[in-house]
Amino acid sequence: MTTASPEARAAGRKKEPPAPVLAVENLEVRYGRGRRGRSALRGVSLDVAPGETVGVIGETGSGKSTLARAVLGLVRASAGSVRVGGEDVTRYGNRQWRALRRRGVVQYVFQDPLRSLDPDLTVEDSLIEPLIVRGAPRKEAVERGRAFLDRVHLSADLLGRLPGELSGGQRQRVAVARALVTEPSLVILDEPVSALDSANRVQVLEILKELRAAGTSLVFISHDLGSIAGTADRIAVLYRGELVEVGAAHEVINQPRHVYTRLLVGSAPTLHSRTADRSERDALRAQLSG
Ligand code: ADP
Ligand code: MG
């Protein structure tokens, strides 16, 4: 045991990591009431540090979107807490959430860009709306909107188009640009590349890597470990509503600890690490269900 002087302890404290942009603690979310209700998330704890990209992986129904919704105030926690940028939002009502959203602190991108974009707004209006709502002058908002369109590698020719007049990949990139214009400290992306063909997927993943390099904090949710592997700093594995493993991306991929993670890694054909053969996967599945 070491007995540090108060000075040494103060110095040590200075080196402490900065406060997380997202702190989820012991989160439980139940859908439905009473005996018929069932929990979609149980005891989920996860921090996201400033500038960090955390990948959340899990099969369909494991609770990934529920986690995204809880962080965005779209479903309420039954237990536990959610802090966004140091602010405890767990008990926030609709009005407080609206105010928080208007400040643009936390933004989102969903799988289907038609859910993040208003079909009746042109690309330009979609991009400037979050800024206008915050009181930015129109001219300034337009300039900023254009700059962010450029950041997602789209041409200004698209500014006058409606979402319905864009390809799926272009639409998703507009949704990403819209999420970024307020310079949020955190962006939640729920299956952002899952609906895209492989060429568009690669492009959007490249953009996410650029955002990460620029210091935006991301929560990147996907059922596909291949998409997350090259993009995330850390990976959190969700299995049936519980986080079964959280660690540095390379560790989770190269030395998966939980049986379910081993199964995921074993069935991801695009990962460099050794792919498990069929009998190995069957054995892991048997362990999981046992
Ligand atoms: P994922 O995004 O990983 O596919 P979800 O978070 O959408 O998982 O769903 C987790 C679990 O919660 C599933 O069993 C799902 O059926 C259930 N669920 C999701 N949304 C609702 C809802 N609005 N009402 C009731 N159950 C829901
Ligand atoms: Mg989902």
XYZ file of C-alpha atoms and ligand atoms in Angstrom:
318
model
C 0.000 0.000 0.000
C 1.245 3.508 -0.744
C 0.558 6.569 1.352
C 0.681 9.541 -1.017
C 1.060 13.075 0.350
C -1.855 15.454 -0.285
C 0.324 17.255 -2.873
C 1.129 14.034 -4.685
C -2.514 13.092 -4.669
C -3.473 16.522 -6.052
C -0.847 16.136 -8.773
C -2.172 12.679 -9.532
C -5.650 14.070 -9.782
C -4.558 16.523 -12.446
C -3.634 13.604 -14.650
C -7.056 12.037 -14.217
C -8.863 11.526 -17.493
C -11.235 14.354 -18.446
C -14.892 13.982 -17.497
C -16.741 11.648 -19.861
C -19.094 13.148 -22.456
C -21.427 10.244 -21.747
C -21.747 8.303 -18.521
C -24.302 5.512 -18.380
C -24.545 3.818 -15.006
C -26.451 0.688 -14.154
C -29.058 1.487 -16.752
C -32.220 -0.546 -16.895
C -34.942 0.033 -19.482
C -38.244 -1.835 -19.302
C -40.863 -1.864 -22.013
C -44.436 -2.314 -20.796
C -45.723 -2.226 -17.260
C -46.239 -4.660 -14.425
C -45.836 -8.396 -14.820
C -46.015 -8.245 -18.606
C -43.211 -5.706 -18.844
C -39.779 -6.957 -19.773
C -36.409 -5.328 -19.471
C -34.557 -4.623 -22.706
C -31.457 -3.439 -20.809
C -30.137 -4.475 -17.409
C -27.225 -3.075 -15.407
C -25.603 -1.370 -18.389
C -22.652 0.893 -17.475
C -20.611 2.622 -20.147
C -18.517 5.806 -20.333
C -17.443 7.677 -23.443
C -14.407 9.938 -23.029
C -14.027 13.173 -25.009
C -12.843 12.346 -28.517
C -13.441 8.650 -28.074
C -15.319 6.373 -30.483
C -17.088 3.524 -28.730
C -18.532 0.758 -30.862
C -21.566 -1.084 -29.508
C -22.036 -4.491 -31.041
C -24.765 -7.075 -30.550
C -27.235 -9.167 -32.477
C -30.735 -7.995 -33.376
C -32.860 -7.589 -30.266
C -29.888 -7.296 -27.894
C -30.946 -3.765 -26.874
C -28.668 -1.563 -28.996
C -31.362 0.810 -30.207
C -32.861 0.919 -26.728
C -29.500 2.135 -25.432
C -29.401 4.806 -28.160
C -32.958 5.877 -27.339
C -32.233 6.081 -23.616
C -29.213 8.305 -24.246
C -31.288 10.540 -26.549
C -34.200 10.804 -24.109
C -36.567 8.849 -26.385
C -37.188 6.168 -23.747
C -36.969 6.573 -19.988
C -34.637 4.668 -17.689
C -36.441 2.388 -15.245
C -33.308 2.396 -13.087
C -29.773 3.726 -13.201
C -28.631 7.007 -14.676
C -27.534 8.747 -17.859
C -25.244 11.778 -17.811
C -24.565 13.724 -20.983
C -21.721 16.231 -20.834
C -21.756 16.048 -17.037
C -25.502 16.809 -16.927
C -27.742 14.222 -15.294
C -30.547 13.812 -17.842
C -32.110 10.700 -16.298
C -35.186 12.467 -14.956
C -35.493 15.065 -17.701
C -38.985 15.702 -19.014
C -39.852 16.461 -22.631
C -39.313 20.185 -22.236
C -35.833 19.764 -20.803
C -34.945 17.314 -23.557
C -36.157 19.743 -26.191
C -33.957 22.442 -24.698
C -30.976 20.074 -24.589
C -31.545 19.031 -28.210
C -31.857 22.639 -29.279
C -28.409 23.257 -27.788
C -27.173 20.505 -30.073
C -25.026 18.833 -27.399
C -25.952 15.314 -28.454
C -26.960 14.449 -32.006
C -27.953 11.247 -33.767
C -27.878 9.386 -37.050
C -30.250 6.459 -37.579
C -30.074 3.512 -39.938
C -32.727 4.981 -42.206
C -31.741 8.540 -43.145
C -35.377 9.232 -43.948
C -35.953 9.060 -40.199
C -33.291 11.678 -39.433
C -34.220 13.934 -42.383
C -37.474 15.775 -43.064
C -38.612 14.607 -46.537
C -40.007 18.082 -47.300
C -36.802 20.001 -46.565
C -34.088 20.543 -49.148
C -30.569 19.480 -48.249
C -29.718 23.103 -47.516
C -32.725 23.619 -45.243
C -32.011 20.342 -43.417
C -28.456 21.476 -42.786
C -29.274 24.974 -41.591
C -32.345 24.156 -39.507
C -30.481 23.104 -36.341
C -28.495 26.355 -36.566
C -31.505 28.607 -37.229
C -33.281 27.026 -34.225
C -30.311 28.072 -32.128
C -30.634 31.636 -33.372
C -27.879 31.763 -36.002
C -28.360 34.367 -38.760
C -29.414 32.716 -42.010
C -26.364 33.778 -43.997
C -23.998 32.356 -41.420
C -26.039 29.144 -41.176
C -25.941 28.677 -44.959
C -22.160 29.086 -45.028
C -21.768 26.589 -42.241
C -24.167 24.131 -43.847
C -22.116 24.222 -47.043
C -18.888 23.688 -45.162
C -20.306 20.583 -43.486
C -21.606 19.223 -46.772
C -18.027 19.455 -47.939
C -16.869 17.569 -44.848
C -18.988 14.589 -45.869
C -17.580 14.865 -49.400
C -20.788 15.944 -51.087
C -20.974 18.604 -53.760
C -22.859 21.878 -53.270
C -24.900 20.915 -56.343
C -27.063 18.830 -54.011
C -28.149 21.740 -51.797
C -31.444 22.257 -53.618
C -32.456 18.580 -53.635
C -35.028 16.841 -51.451
C -34.034 13.639 -49.596
C -36.138 11.639 -52.061
C -33.932 12.889 -54.896
C -30.712 11.527 -53.367
C -29.167 8.066 -53.370
C -29.174 6.157 -50.072
C -25.506 6.884 -49.515
C -25.865 10.584 -50.270
C -28.837 10.754 -47.920
C -26.939 9.162 -45.093
C -24.040 11.556 -45.609
C -26.454 14.507 -45.453
C -27.826 13.048 -42.203
C -24.270 12.876 -40.831
C -23.571 16.472 -41.904
C -26.793 17.628 -40.272
C -25.819 15.885 -37.035
C -22.497 17.717 -37.092
C -23.429 21.318 -37.869
C -24.032 22.208 -34.204
C -20.635 20.723 -33.311
C -22.110 18.317 -30.771
C -19.878 16.853 -28.082
C -21.456 13.472 -28.796
C -23.026 11.783 -31.826
C -24.997 8.549 -31.481
C -25.051 6.532 -34.708
C -27.476 3.596 -34.696
C -26.630 1.202 -37.551
C -25.512 4.105 -39.761
C -24.114 1.898 -42.532
C -26.368 -1.153 -42.278
C -28.765 -0.060 -45.030
C -26.005 0.983 -47.437
C -24.435 -0.963 -50.287
C -20.773 -1.782 -49.839
C -19.354 1.199 -51.776
C -21.444 3.672 -49.783
C -20.667 1.812 -46.579
C -16.962 2.252 -47.159
C -17.453 5.976 -47.819
C -19.502 6.573 -44.677
C -17.043 4.544 -42.570
C -14.232 6.721 -43.956
C -16.155 9.829 -42.879
C -16.642 8.389 -39.382
C -12.896 7.770 -39.162
C -12.269 11.387 -40.162
C -14.689 12.599 -37.474
C -12.945 10.451 -34.916
C -9.591 11.888 -35.990
C -11.066 15.389 -35.644
C -11.983 14.627 -32.023
C -15.773 14.162 -32.160
C -17.031 11.606 -29.630
C -19.026 8.871 -31.291
C -21.148 5.960 -30.169
C -21.226 3.711 -33.198
C -23.876 1.008 -32.941
C -23.872 -1.928 -35.335
C -24.718 -5.609 -35.543
C -21.677 -5.952 -37.815
C -18.333 -6.294 -36.092
C -16.543 -5.784 -39.407
C -17.894 -2.212 -39.659
C -17.012 -1.341 -36.080
C -13.611 -3.031 -35.936
C -11.683 -0.450 -37.947
C -13.529 2.581 -36.579
C -13.846 2.230 -32.793
C -11.300 2.868 -30.033
C -13.235 0.641 -27.662
C -15.883 -1.992 -28.268
C -18.802 -2.790 -25.972
C -20.579 -6.097 -26.530
C -24.291 -6.223 -25.761
C -25.889 -9.612 -25.327
C -29.541 -9.996 -24.374
C -29.714 -6.601 -22.702
C -26.439 -6.846 -20.792
C -22.939 -5.618 -21.566
C -20.874 -8.781 -21.436
C -17.555 -7.284 -22.506
C -16.023 -3.816 -22.897
C -12.440 -3.234 -23.938
C -9.951 -1.733 -26.359
C -11.044 -2.640 -29.884
C -7.904 -4.626 -30.703
C -8.186 -6.603 -27.460
C -11.835 -7.456 -27.934
C -11.100 -8.606 -31.469
C -7.833 -10.431 -30.844
C -8.520 -11.797 -27.366
C -12.292 -11.925 -26.952
C -13.143 -13.086 -23.439
C -16.872 -13.736 -23.451
C -18.202 -16.733 -25.360
C -20.600 -14.535 -27.293
C -17.809 -12.188 -28.367
C -15.760 -15.182 -29.501
C -18.696 -16.277 -31.588
C -19.044 -12.802 -33.114
C -15.353 -12.563 -33.935
C -15.388 -16.112 -35.268
C -18.202 -15.369 -37.679
C -16.894 -12.028 -39.015
C -15.282 -12.923 -42.336
C -13.683 -9.519 -42.900
C -11.588 -9.434 -39.733
C -7.905 -10.168 -40.022
C -7.919 -12.386 -37.003
C -8.468 -16.058 -37.502
C -12.010 -16.989 -38.468
C -13.441 -19.860 -36.487
C -14.500 -22.870 -38.516
C -17.994 -24.233 -38.428
C -17.480 -26.853 -35.720
C -15.755 -24.295 -33.514
C -18.708 -21.939 -33.920
C -21.153 -24.732 -33.141
C -19.226 -25.503 -29.960
C -19.331 -21.850 -28.890
C -23.070 -21.674 -29.599
C -23.626 -24.755 -27.482
C -21.703 -23.111 -24.618
C -23.845 -19.977 -24.953
C -27.153 -21.779 -24.798
C -25.928 -24.113 -22.062
P -31.546 -3.976 -31.246
O -31.473 -2.542 -31.637
O -30.272 -4.504 -30.668
O -32.037 -4.840 -32.355
P -33.763 -3.137 -29.567
O -33.208 -2.192 -28.572
O -34.494 -2.580 -30.724
O -32.608 -4.131 -30.050
O -34.733 -4.152 -28.828
C -34.361 -4.813 -27.613
C -35.555 -5.603 -27.083
O -36.599 -4.710 -26.691
C -36.173 -6.540 -28.107
O -36.581 -7.690 -27.446
C -37.349 -5.757 -28.632
O -38.352 -6.619 -29.079
C -37.782 -4.968 -27.419
N -38.392 -3.681 -27.789
C -37.790 -2.704 -28.521
N -38.600 -1.637 -28.649
C -39.740 -1.945 -27.980
C -40.971 -1.250 -27.741
N -41.182 -0.014 -28.191
N -41.912 -1.889 -27.005
C -41.720 -3.134 -26.517
N -40.585 -3.834 -26.707
C -39.601 -3.269 -27.427
Mg -31.628 -1.586 -33.502
